[in-house]
């Protein structure tokens, strides 16, 4: 009797195991083109991959990868699974790990490498469609899969993969992972300058000024196309009031981009703030040679002469009464500077006729020069323009 019971148990166990394996076969059959019942195939293969009798069978994972890849490829089944291609890559990877005899290796690798290229294209589409978390998940699985010995390596697929993954991570607010991916991209020599800029921006957003500046400085040394990095260093040191350092990087930036009006303009502003009006004028002159119609440069040049005139006038007013000769000379010099300032403000007004601040400055200067021929009329004209605005 015991023997009969044992035989019955063995038979029932064999039958149960066969039932689970039949789910794998059923899943495969459902996925055949002549049936193409992929929803049923997915259900059957997922039951098999969760069952102890078939979860360690490389065939289970090979078929699962194939089925999920078919689901991804069928545009009518987009609602069947959120990330079928990610599941396909995970399944192919699992099959290779379990297949110590290499029974399915060639077939799996063929489909797996196709899936890697599909994943790259899908991740880029997801990124463009503003689904960064989905893109990150796709790229992450692609990177993990491409590390396997027998699959395509990263450069075979696209050496920009780390950069794309960094963008997806950054847009998903996973800053630590974004910086890791951008650093990997730098190692591969892809988008080096942009990666340093993006890492620096992440540190800036986190209010980590030390790492922000250090990243920019490292990028300046490592990146060949580093003009934008220089400009950020210029901006940082200027806003921080570290003007000597700002000038240092301005000079470097001008060497790299000698036709950049903004750099000469910024240099003029820094020299002006440091009390170097002659050097400021020199920088503004260079800017105007490149762009003669730049209103901002014109305005700041005018302010330079206006401030100089005001200083000379104040010096004259501070003199004792007995210094009549010196007093008259200072006023005469101040008048010349006011006239030089007027010339630049007038040009600025031509370029920006609706700018109230330019007109207000002209009004102030014409008040100082109203004793000279023609300036009273100019003053009245400016007043009318201001009233009309």
PDB file of C-alpha atoms in Angstrom, residues 199-341:
ATOM      1  CA  UNK A 199      27.100  69.123 -12.761  1.00  0.00           C
ATOM      2  CA  UNK A 200      28.019  72.652 -11.715  1.00  0.00           C
ATOM      3  CA  UNK A 201      24.410  73.784 -12.111  1.00  0.00           C
ATOM      4  CA  UNK A 202      23.269  70.905  -9.906  1.00  0.00           C
ATOM      5  CA  UNK A 203      25.651  72.012  -7.157  1.00  0.00           C
ATOM      6  CA  UNK A 204      24.499  75.597  -7.578  1.00  0.00           C
ATOM      7  CA  UNK A 205      20.857  74.550  -7.226  1.00  0.00           C
ATOM      8  CA  UNK A 206      21.824  72.720  -4.037  1.00  0.00           C
ATOM      9  CA  UNK A 207      23.540  75.920  -2.833  1.00  0.00           C
ATOM     10  CA  UNK A 208      26.897  74.118  -2.643  1.00  0.00           C
ATOM     11  CA  UNK A 209      29.042  77.040  -3.771  1.00  0.00           C
ATOM     12  CA  UNK A 210      32.357  75.313  -3.059  1.00  0.00           C
ATOM     13  CA  UNK A 211      31.571  72.356  -5.327  1.00  0.00           C
ATOM     14  CA  UNK A 212      29.990  74.659  -7.911  1.00  0.00           C
ATOM     15  CA  UNK A 213      33.161  76.697  -8.318  1.00  0.00           C
ATOM     16  CA  UNK A 214      35.463  73.667  -8.086  1.00  0.00           C
ATOM     17  CA  UNK A 215      33.496  71.859 -10.812  1.00  0.00           C
ATOM     18  CA  UNK A 216      33.754  74.889 -13.101  1.00  0.00           C
ATOM     19  CA  UNK A 217      37.499  75.167 -12.489  1.00  0.00           C
ATOM     20  CA  UNK A 218      38.008  71.465 -13.194  1.00  0.00           C
ATOM     21  CA  UNK A 219      35.898  71.782 -16.326  1.00  0.00           C
ATOM     22  CA  UNK A 220      37.990  74.739 -17.444  1.00  0.00           C
ATOM     23  CA  UNK A 221      41.088  72.519 -17.313  1.00  0.00           C
ATOM     24  CA  UNK A 222      39.550  69.393 -18.840  1.00  0.00           C
ATOM     25  CA  UNK A 223      37.137  70.646 -21.500  1.00  0.00           C
ATOM     26  CA  UNK A 224      38.387  71.895 -24.836  1.00  0.00           C
ATOM     27  CA  UNK A 225      35.233  73.895 -25.545  1.00  0.00           C
ATOM     28  CA  UNK A 226      35.227  75.820 -22.266  1.00  0.00           C
ATOM     29  CA  UNK A 227      34.043  79.329 -23.167  1.00  0.00           C
ATOM     30  CA  UNK A 228      30.728  78.931 -21.345  1.00  0.00           C
ATOM     31  CA  UNK A 229      32.545  77.646 -18.266  1.00  0.00           C
ATOM     32  CA  UNK A 230      34.732  80.762 -18.277  1.00  0.00           C
ATOM     33  CA  UNK A 231      31.663  82.984 -18.517  1.00  0.00           C
ATOM     34  CA  UNK A 232      30.090  81.325 -15.484  1.00  0.00           C
ATOM     35  CA  UNK A 233      33.285  81.844 -13.492  1.00  0.00           C
ATOM     36  CA  UNK A 234      33.323  85.477 -14.587  1.00  0.00           C
ATOM     37  CA  UNK A 235      29.704  85.840 -13.502  1.00  0.00           C
ATOM     38  CA  UNK A 236      30.312  84.135 -10.151  1.00  0.00           C
ATOM     39  CA  UNK A 237      33.356  86.202  -9.213  1.00  0.00           C
ATOM     40  CA  UNK A 238      31.748  89.432 -10.410  1.00  0.00           C
ATOM     41  CA  UNK A 239      28.597  88.881  -8.360  1.00  0.00           C
ATOM     42  CA  UNK A 240      30.685  87.791  -5.369  1.00  0.00           C
ATOM     43  CA  UNK A 241      32.620  91.062  -5.491  1.00  0.00           C
ATOM     44  CA  UNK A 242      35.897  89.198  -6.177  1.00  0.00           C
ATOM     45  CA  UNK A 243      36.767  91.516  -9.015  1.00  0.00           C
ATOM     46  CA  UNK A 244      40.430  90.618  -9.454  1.00  0.00           C
ATOM     47  CA  UNK A 245      39.473  86.984  -9.945  1.00  0.00           C
ATOM     48  CA  UNK A 246      36.678  88.087 -12.297  1.00  0.00           C
ATOM     49  CA  UNK A 247      39.183  90.012 -14.425  1.00  0.00           C
ATOM     50  CA  UNK A 248      41.497  87.006 -14.526  1.00  0.00           C
ATOM     51  CA  UNK A 249      38.807  84.817 -16.083  1.00  0.00           C
ATOM     52  CA  UNK A 250      37.577  87.628 -18.337  1.00  0.00           C
ATOM     53  CA  UNK A 251      41.028  87.850 -19.891  1.00  0.00           C
ATOM     54  CA  UNK A 252      41.067  84.082 -20.432  1.00  0.00           C
ATOM     55  CA  UNK A 253      37.604  84.232 -21.962  1.00  0.00           C
ATOM     56  CA  UNK A 254      38.571  87.083 -24.290  1.00  0.00           C
ATOM     57  CA  UNK A 255      41.608  85.108 -25.469  1.00  0.00           C
ATOM     58  CA  UNK A 256      39.252  82.275 -26.385  1.00  0.00           C
ATOM     59  CA  UNK A 257      36.593  84.559 -27.880  1.00  0.00           C
ATOM     60  CA  UNK A 258      38.128  87.916 -28.894  1.00  0.00           C
ATOM     61  CA  UNK A 259      34.976  89.134 -30.694  1.00  0.00           C
ATOM     62  CA  UNK A 260      32.684  88.746 -27.682  1.00  0.00           C
ATOM     63  CA  UNK A 261      31.140  92.160 -26.960  1.00  0.00           C
ATOM     64  CA  UNK A 262      29.665  90.975 -23.666  1.00  0.00           C
ATOM     65  CA  UNK A 263      33.110  90.180 -22.273  1.00  0.00           C
ATOM     66  CA  UNK A 264      34.514  93.615 -23.077  1.00  0.00           C
ATOM     67  CA  UNK A 265      31.374  95.199 -21.671  1.00  0.00           C
ATOM     68  CA  UNK A 266      31.731  93.169 -18.451  1.00  0.00           C
ATOM     69  CA  UNK A 267      35.417  94.039 -18.234  1.00  0.00           C
ATOM     70  CA  UNK A 268      34.587  97.736 -18.588  1.00  0.00           C
ATOM     71  CA  UNK A 269      32.025  97.442 -15.797  1.00  0.00           C
ATOM     72  CA  UNK A 270      34.484  95.708 -13.470  1.00  0.00           C
ATOM     73  CA  UNK A 271      37.222  98.268 -14.117  1.00  0.00           C
ATOM     74  CA  UNK A 272      34.712 101.041 -13.555  1.00  0.00           C
ATOM     75  CA  UNK A 273      33.661  99.496 -10.239  1.00  0.00           C
ATOM     76  CA  UNK A 274      37.310  99.099  -9.237  1.00  0.00           C
ATOM     77  CA  UNK A 275      37.952 102.787  -9.908  1.00  0.00           C
ATOM     78  CA  UNK A 276      39.931 102.305 -13.132  1.00  0.00           C
ATOM     79  CA  UNK A 277      38.072 104.641 -15.545  1.00  0.00           C
ATOM     80  CA  UNK A 278      40.848 104.637 -18.179  1.00  0.00           C
ATOM     81  CA  UNK A 279      40.856 100.829 -18.382  1.00  0.00           C
ATOM     82  CA  UNK A 280      37.055 100.828 -18.371  1.00  0.00           C
ATOM     83  CA  UNK A 281      37.034 103.249 -21.299  1.00  0.00           C
ATOM     84  CA  UNK A 282      39.519 101.068 -23.166  1.00  0.00           C
ATOM     85  CA  UNK A 283      37.287  98.013 -22.704  1.00  0.00           C
ATOM     86  CA  UNK A 284      34.158  99.883 -23.807  1.00  0.00           C
ATOM     87  CA  UNK A 285      36.000 101.225 -26.865  1.00  0.00           C
ATOM     88  CA  UNK A 286      36.887  97.674 -27.896  1.00  0.00           C
ATOM     89  CA  UNK A 287      33.286  96.618 -27.418  1.00  0.00           C
ATOM     90  CA  UNK A 288      32.012  99.455 -29.604  1.00  0.00           C
ATOM     91  CA  UNK A 289      34.453  98.607 -32.367  1.00  0.00           C
ATOM     92  CA  UNK A 290      32.877  95.163 -32.533  1.00  0.00           C
ATOM     93  CA  UNK A 291      29.288  96.387 -32.111  1.00  0.00           C
ATOM     94  CA  UNK A 292      28.906 100.140 -32.708  1.00  0.00           C
ATOM     95  CA  UNK A 293      25.165 100.005 -32.011  1.00  0.00           C
ATOM     96  CA  UNK A 294      25.252  98.341 -28.615  1.00  0.00           C
ATOM     97  CA  UNK A 295      23.031 100.502 -26.378  1.00  0.00           C
ATOM     98  CA  UNK A 296      24.320  99.053 -23.105  1.00  0.00           C
ATOM     99  CA  UNK A 297      27.937  99.751 -23.968  1.00  0.00           C
ATOM    100  CA  UNK A 298      27.016 103.253 -25.188  1.00  0.00           C
ATOM    101  CA  UNK A 299      25.106 103.977 -21.982  1.00  0.00           C
ATOM    102  CA  UNK A 300      27.912 102.811 -19.686  1.00  0.00           C
ATOM    103  CA  UNK A 301      30.506 104.776 -21.637  1.00  0.00           C
ATOM    104  CA  UNK A 302      28.333 107.869 -21.218  1.00  0.00           C
ATOM    105  CA  UNK A 303      28.051 107.212 -17.472  1.00  0.00           C
ATOM    106  CA  UNK A 304      31.823 106.949 -17.288  1.00  0.00           C
ATOM    107  CA  UNK A 305      32.267 110.483 -18.643  1.00  0.00           C
ATOM    108  CA  UNK A 306      29.319 111.791 -16.655  1.00  0.00           C
ATOM    109  CA  UNK A 307      30.813 110.498 -13.390  1.00  0.00           C
ATOM    110  CA  UNK A 308      34.168 112.011 -14.266  1.00  0.00           C
ATOM    111  CA  UNK A 309      32.493 115.377 -14.978  1.00  0.00           C
ATOM    112  CA  UNK A 310      30.565 115.257 -11.715  1.00  0.00           C
ATOM    113  CA  UNK A 311      33.755 114.469  -9.794  1.00  0.00           C
ATOM    114  CA  UNK A 312      35.574 117.428 -11.384  1.00  0.00           C
ATOM    115  CA  UNK A 313      32.683 119.722 -10.569  1.00  0.00           C
ATOM    116  CA  UNK A 314      32.665 118.531  -6.952  1.00  0.00           C
ATOM    117  CA  UNK A 315      36.415 119.139  -6.726  1.00  0.00           C
ATOM    118  CA  UNK A 316      35.867 122.676  -7.982  1.00  0.00           C
ATOM    119  CA  UNK A 317      33.140 123.324  -5.423  1.00  0.00           C
ATOM    120  CA  UNK A 318      35.387 122.082  -2.611  1.00  0.00           C
ATOM    121  CA  UNK A 319      38.137 124.602  -3.404  1.00  0.00           C
ATOM    122  CA  UNK A 320      38.590 127.667  -1.160  1.00  0.00           C
ATOM    123  CA  UNK A 321      37.531 131.019  -2.604  1.00  0.00           C
ATOM    124  CA  UNK A 322      41.112 132.187  -3.221  1.00  0.00           C
ATOM    125  CA  UNK A 323      41.693 129.336  -5.706  1.00  0.00           C
ATOM    126  CA  UNK A 324      39.700 131.067  -8.437  1.00  0.00           C
ATOM    127  CA  UNK A 325      41.970 130.002 -11.295  1.00  0.00           C
ATOM    128  CA  UNK A 326      41.944 126.344 -10.326  1.00  0.00           C
ATOM    129  CA  UNK A 327      38.171 126.548  -9.779  1.00  0.00           C
ATOM    130  CA  UNK A 328      37.544 127.851 -13.313  1.00  0.00           C
ATOM    131  CA  UNK A 329      39.851 125.238 -14.848  1.00  0.00           C
ATOM    132  CA  UNK A 330      38.092 122.369 -13.064  1.00  0.00           C
ATOM    133  CA  UNK A 331      34.698 123.645 -14.224  1.00  0.00           C
ATOM    134  CA  UNK A 332      36.019 123.922 -17.765  1.00  0.00           C
ATOM    135  CA  UNK A 333      37.331 120.368 -17.605  1.00  0.00           C
ATOM    136  CA  UNK A 334      34.038 119.183 -16.152  1.00  0.00           C
ATOM    137  CA  UNK A 335      32.172 120.854 -18.994  1.00  0.00           C
ATOM    138  CA  UNK A 336      34.258 118.933 -21.557  1.00  0.00           C
ATOM    139  CA  UNK A 337      33.450 115.666 -19.850  1.00  0.00           C
ATOM    140  CA  UNK A 338      29.734 116.532 -19.713  1.00  0.00           C
ATOM    141  CA  UNK A 339      29.838 117.193 -23.449  1.00  0.00           C
ATOM    142  CA  UNK A 340      31.557 113.851 -24.069  1.00  0.00           C
ATOM    143  CA  UNK A 341      28.935 112.134 -21.939  1.00  0.00           C
TER     144      UNK A 341
END
